[in-house]
Structures are given as C-alpha cells and as structure tokens.
Amino acid sequence: MKTRYLIPAGMALLAGMACAAQAGQPAGEADFAAPAARVETPARSSAGAALRQFAAQFRGEAGGLPAGFPLQVADVAELADTSLGYGFQVYDVDANSLAAGSSLSAAARATGSWRFAVMREGRPIGLVTLVQEGGQWQAVSFGGAGLVQEMDAVVKAQVAGASLRYLRVPQATADFVEVSSGGKAARFAPLRAAREALLLKARGGDGLMAEAELLPELRDAVARNLDR
C-alpha cells in the first residue's frame, strides 16, 4: 500500500514561501498534542498552509484524483473539506543505546520532524510530515492513512492526562506509541509494523505492553540489523 506522497519540487517551493514560520521546538505544544490541547504553533500553521496548497493543486482535476492518492478521500470535493487534527513529534530510538542496555524510553531521541493528522468529518485520513529547513517549517510528504488511523484508536483509548510519544526503531522496522500516566512506568502500544516485525500476538484490553515484554525481541531484531 502506498502511504507517502512526496511534494513535487514546484509545490515544495510554494509551500516554503507561504509557510515561512520560524523553526524550532513548537512552543506550547507537547510532544503529542491531542485535539483538545493543540496550540497554533508555527509548525501547525505551516502544516495547515501546506494542506490547503496541496488541495489546491488538484482543483482542476474535475473531481478526479490520481491513482494511488495518499489521503483517503474519494474526490476533490472531499479533499477540500479537510483540516488538521493532533500533531506529534517523531522520536527515533538510538539502536546502539538500546543494544547497550538503555530502556526504550531513555534511548528515544527527538528527530525534529513533526507529523499532523489530516481529518475529514472527525476521521483521520492521512498525515502531513514537516521538517525544519533553512530556519522554516517545510512540509515534505503526505500519506500514512493506515498509520494515523491505528494511532487514533490508541489516542482515543487513553485516559485524560496521559502523556504520549511516537517512537520509531528503524533498525527493527518497528514503531510504538509510548503511554505514561499517573507516575507509573511507561507502557507501549506496538503498531502494525512492530507487531509484524516482532511477531507479537494481538492483545485484549487496552493493548498496551510493558517494556519488559518488548525488549528481548526488540533487542534481538536491532542486533541482527546492526551486525549487517
């Protein structure tokens, strides 16, 4: 399944001109900002402008969209009726730290990249990804409908006040939502790629796993790839 759509060079230039917000950690926005807590940061403003410009590229398509379009919309009219939902910073887990004995949480490093859910009628239909370039926030891709829908289910299942982070382990082709609440040890929701890579069985209840349940398989997967 195609999940990403790289912004054409011409559009990237347009987005960069229109989204000339200063880069840096989005002040006032947590690592994972749920809709009720979102703040209009430079990154969010840039994502919103890029989404509008992205939709505008297809207004002349007479209702049709290209094959493999990355957002789950049926036509141009639905594309025009989209908005931003929650945003989250992307964390990559340092493989060497993890292999050396660090916890999953401690080995996580902020990448500086942010992703924002694209919503239509209250349902996530994809993601827009932003990076910092030349002191500005720049939208670089759209896609990830399956990922954001899976994440949305995790987000909605959490109690108020829970702290969330999106963690990737590239060497294991695995990603997780880290959930911390009430001063308790963090637990993790393994997303589809992680479940498949680590051969994890489906779980009942809230679907969250303790770190001790994940680390043996995760460290093995990381070690295999570091040795290559």
Short mmCIF file of C-alpha atoms in Angstrom, two decimals:
data_model
loop_
_atom_site.label_atom_id
_atom_site.label_comp_id
_atom_site.label_asym_id
_atom_site.label_seq_id
_atom_site.Cartn_x
_atom_site.Cartn_y
_atom_site.Cartn_z
CA MET A 1 0.00 0.00 0.00
CA LYS A 2 1.31 3.42 -0.93
CA THR A 3 1.43 5.55 2.20
CA ARG A 4 3.50 8.60 1.30
CA TYR A 5 3.27 11.25 -1.37
CA LEU A 6 6.35 13.41 -1.83
CA ILE A 7 5.57 17.03 -2.58
CA PRO A 8 6.66 17.98 -6.12
CA ALA A 9 9.57 20.42 -6.31
CA GLY A 10 7.43 23.31 -7.52
CA MET A 11 4.92 22.85 -4.77
CA ALA A 12 7.68 22.47 -2.18
CA LEU A 13 8.97 25.90 -3.17
CA LEU A 14 5.49 27.36 -2.91
CA ALA A 15 4.95 25.77 0.48
CA GLY A 16 8.28 27.06 1.71
CA MET A 17 7.38 30.61 0.67
CA ALA A 18 3.92 30.51 2.20
CA CYS A 19 4.92 28.65 5.38
CA ALA A 20 7.80 30.87 6.40
CA ALA A 21 7.37 30.15 10.10
CA GLN A 22 10.47 30.08 12.24
CA ALA A 23 11.68 26.60 13.07
CA GLY A 24 12.44 25.19 16.48
CA GLN A 25 10.53 23.25 19.12
CA PRO A 26 6.88 24.36 18.77
CA ALA A 27 6.40 26.47 21.88
CA GLY A 28 3.34 25.44 23.86
CA GLU A 29 2.75 22.15 22.06
CA ALA A 30 3.60 18.88 23.78
CA ASP A 31 5.39 16.01 22.04
CA PHE A 32 1.96 14.59 21.25
CA ALA A 33 -0.81 17.18 21.27
CA ALA A 34 -4.36 15.83 21.35
CA PRO A 35 -7.01 17.94 19.60
CA ALA A 36 -8.32 19.50 22.80
CA ALA A 37 -4.82 20.62 23.81
CA ARG A 38 -3.47 21.77 20.46
CA VAL A 39 -1.87 25.18 20.17
CA GLU A 40 -1.47 27.23 17.00
CA THR A 41 2.30 26.88 16.72
CA PRO A 42 4.50 27.76 13.72
CA ALA A 43 4.68 24.08 12.82
CA ARG A 44 0.89 23.69 12.91
CA SER A 45 0.37 26.89 10.92
CA SER A 46 2.81 25.65 8.29
CA ALA A 47 1.09 22.26 8.15
CA GLY A 48 -2.29 23.91 7.66
CA ALA A 49 -1.00 26.14 4.87
CA ALA A 50 0.68 23.16 3.16
CA LEU A 51 -2.55 21.15 3.36
CA ARG A 52 -4.51 23.97 1.71
CA GLN A 53 -1.89 24.31 -1.02
CA PHE A 54 -1.81 20.57 -1.54
CA ALA A 55 -5.59 20.52 -2.05
CA ALA A 56 -5.35 23.46 -4.44
CA GLN A 57 -3.05 21.50 -6.75
CA PHE A 58 -5.96 19.20 -7.67
CA ARG A 59 -8.83 21.67 -8.10
CA GLY A 60 -8.56 21.43 -11.87
CA GLU A 61 -8.96 17.63 -11.86
CA ALA A 62 -12.75 17.84 -12.38
CA GLY A 63 -13.48 15.73 -9.34
CA GLY A 64 -10.91 13.04 -10.01
CA LEU A 65 -7.70 12.29 -8.15
CA PRO A 66 -4.55 10.48 -9.34
CA ALA A 67 -4.22 6.75 -8.80
CA GLY A 68 -2.51 5.95 -5.51
CA PHE A 69 -3.56 9.25 -3.93
CA PRO A 70 -2.16 9.22 -0.37
CA LEU A 71 -5.15 10.59 1.56
CA GLN A 72 -8.34 8.59 1.99
CA VAL A 73 -10.70 10.81 0.03
CA ALA A 74 -12.89 9.92 -2.92
CA ASP A 75 -12.65 13.15 -4.90
CA VAL A 76 -11.51 16.77 -4.96
CA ALA A 77 -14.59 17.98 -3.08
CA GLU A 78 -13.74 15.73 -0.13
CA LEU A 79 -10.11 16.82 -0.28
CA ALA A 80 -11.18 20.45 0.07
CA ASP A 81 -13.16 19.55 3.20
CA THR A 82 -10.13 18.56 5.28
CA SER A 83 -8.47 20.08 8.35
CA LEU A 84 -5.69 19.36 10.82
CA GLY A 85 -6.09 17.26 13.93
CA TYR A 86 -3.47 16.45 16.55
CA GLY A 87 0.25 16.70 15.94
CA PHE A 88 3.17 14.73 17.28
CA GLN A 89 6.93 14.88 17.20
CA VAL A 90 8.76 11.88 15.75
CA TYR A 91 11.28 10.16 18.05
CA ASP A 92 13.84 7.65 16.81
CA VAL A 93 15.23 5.13 19.27
CA ASP A 94 19.02 5.02 19.17
CA ALA A 95 19.86 1.42 18.30
CA ASN A 96 23.30 1.41 19.91
CA SER A 97 21.92 2.75 23.20
CA LEU A 98 19.16 0.17 23.17
CA ALA A 99 21.59 -2.66 22.42
CA ALA A 100 23.86 -1.44 25.23
CA GLY A 101 21.08 -1.79 27.79
CA SER A 102 19.18 1.53 27.75
CA SER A 103 15.45 1.45 28.16
CA LEU A 104 13.25 2.14 25.16
CA SER A 105 12.18 5.48 26.63
CA ALA A 106 15.72 6.60 27.52
CA ALA A 107 17.08 5.69 24.09
CA ALA A 108 14.50 7.83 22.28
CA ARG A 109 15.86 10.94 20.52
CA ALA A 110 13.77 13.73 19.04
CA THR A 111 14.24 13.94 15.27
CA GLY A 112 12.85 17.46 14.91
CA SER A 113 10.27 16.15 12.46
CA TRP A 114 6.57 16.68 13.20
CA ARG A 115 3.52 14.97 11.75
CA PHE A 116 -0.07 16.24 11.85
CA ALA A 117 -3.22 14.23 11.33
CA VAL A 118 -5.34 15.24 8.34
CA MET A 119 -9.01 14.97 9.31
CA ARG A 120 -12.32 14.85 7.49
CA GLU A 121 -15.64 14.63 9.32
CA GLY A 122 -13.85 13.73 12.53
CA ARG A 123 -11.94 10.83 10.97
CA PRO A 124 -8.17 10.76 10.28
CA ILE A 125 -7.44 10.20 6.58
CA GLY A 126 -3.67 10.71 6.47
CA LEU A 127 -0.68 12.65 7.76
CA VAL A 128 1.37 15.64 6.67
CA THR A 129 5.04 15.48 7.65
CA LEU A 130 7.14 18.59 8.34
CA VAL A 131 10.86 19.11 8.83
CA GLN A 132 12.98 22.15 9.60
CA GLU A 133 14.79 23.58 6.61
CA GLY A 134 16.60 26.89 6.48
CA GLY A 135 15.01 28.16 9.66
CA GLN A 136 11.49 27.37 8.47
CA TRP A 137 8.99 24.54 8.77
CA GLN A 138 8.70 22.72 5.46
CA ALA A 139 6.05 20.14 4.55
CA VAL A 140 7.76 17.24 2.77
CA SER A 141 5.18 14.47 2.37
CA PHE A 142 1.56 13.37 2.72
CA GLY A 143 0.36 9.84 3.43
CA GLY A 144 0.23 7.31 6.24
CA ALA A 145 -3.55 6.87 6.38
CA GLY A 146 -3.24 3.40 7.88
CA LEU A 147 -0.73 4.56 10.46
CA VAL A 148 -2.74 7.54 11.68
CA GLN A 149 -5.94 5.51 11.91
CA GLU A 150 -4.19 2.94 14.06
CA MET A 151 -2.69 5.68 16.21
CA ASP A 152 -6.07 7.38 16.51
CA ALA A 153 -7.50 4.26 18.14
CA VAL A 154 -4.66 4.31 20.68
CA VAL A 155 -5.14 8.01 21.39
CA LYS A 156 -8.89 7.67 21.97
CA ALA A 157 -8.38 4.76 24.36
CA GLN A 158 -6.20 6.74 26.79
CA VAL A 159 -7.34 8.40 29.98
CA ALA A 160 -7.25 12.17 30.31
CA GLY A 161 -3.82 13.48 31.22
CA ALA A 162 -1.88 10.62 29.68
CA SER A 163 1.42 11.63 28.06
CA LEU A 164 2.10 10.14 24.63
CA ARG A 165 5.13 9.88 22.35
CA TYR A 166 5.56 8.33 18.94
CA LEU A 167 8.72 6.20 18.85
CA ARG A 168 10.37 4.52 15.85
CA VAL A 169 13.08 1.85 15.90
CA PRO A 170 14.31 1.95 12.28
CA GLN A 171 16.72 -0.99 12.69
CA ALA A 172 13.82 -3.20 13.78
CA THR A 173 11.24 -1.72 11.37
CA ALA A 174 9.05 -1.12 14.40
CA ASP A 175 7.11 1.80 15.83
CA PHE A 176 5.18 2.37 19.03
CA VAL A 177 3.08 4.85 20.95
CA GLU A 178 4.57 5.31 24.42
CA VAL A 179 1.92 5.96 27.07
CA SER A 180 2.78 7.41 30.50
CA SER A 181 0.15 8.18 33.11
CA GLY A 182 -0.06 8.85 36.83
CA GLY A 183 3.65 8.47 37.50
CA LYS A 184 3.56 4.80 36.52
CA ALA A 185 6.14 3.16 34.29
CA ALA A 186 5.55 3.82 30.61
CA ARG A 187 3.76 1.19 28.57
CA PHE A 188 3.75 0.83 24.81
CA ALA A 189 1.22 0.25 22.07
CA PRO A 190 3.02 -1.66 19.29
CA LEU A 191 1.75 -0.50 15.92
CA ARG A 192 1.26 -2.80 12.96
CA ALA A 193 4.87 -2.68 11.73
CA ALA A 194 6.12 -3.55 15.21
CA ARG A 195 3.64 -6.39 15.65
CA GLU A 196 4.67 -7.89 12.34
CA ALA A 197 8.42 -7.37 12.79
CA LEU A 198 8.46 -8.76 16.33
CA LEU A 199 5.80 -11.43 15.75
CA LEU A 200 3.66 -10.06 18.57
CA LYS A 201 0.26 -11.57 19.21
CA ALA A 202 -2.85 -9.43 19.43
CA ARG A 203 -3.71 -8.43 22.98
CA GLY A 204 -7.00 -7.75 24.67
CA GLY A 205 -7.81 -4.84 26.96
CA ASP A 206 -6.03 -1.61 26.17
CA GLY A 207 -3.43 -3.37 24.02
CA LEU A 208 -0.53 -1.79 25.93
CA MET A 209 2.60 -3.76 26.77
CA ALA A 210 5.21 -3.33 29.48
CA GLU A 211 8.72 -2.61 28.24
CA ALA A 212 9.97 -5.93 29.65
CA GLU A 213 7.58 -7.75 27.30
CA LEU A 214 9.03 -6.00 24.25
CA LEU A 215 12.74 -5.62 24.89
CA PRO A 216 14.03 -9.18 24.28
CA GLU A 217 12.57 -9.44 20.77
CA LEU A 218 13.28 -5.79 20.03
CA ARG A 219 16.95 -6.01 21.04
CA ASP A 220 17.34 -9.21 19.02
CA ALA A 221 15.90 -7.51 15.92
CA VAL A 222 18.13 -4.47 16.39
CA ALA A 223 21.24 -6.61 16.93
CA ARG A 224 20.61 -8.57 13.74
CA ASN A 225 20.50 -5.37 11.71
CA LEU A 226 23.47 -3.73 13.46
CA ASP A 227 25.58 -6.78 12.62
CA ARG A 228 24.93 -6.47 8.87
#
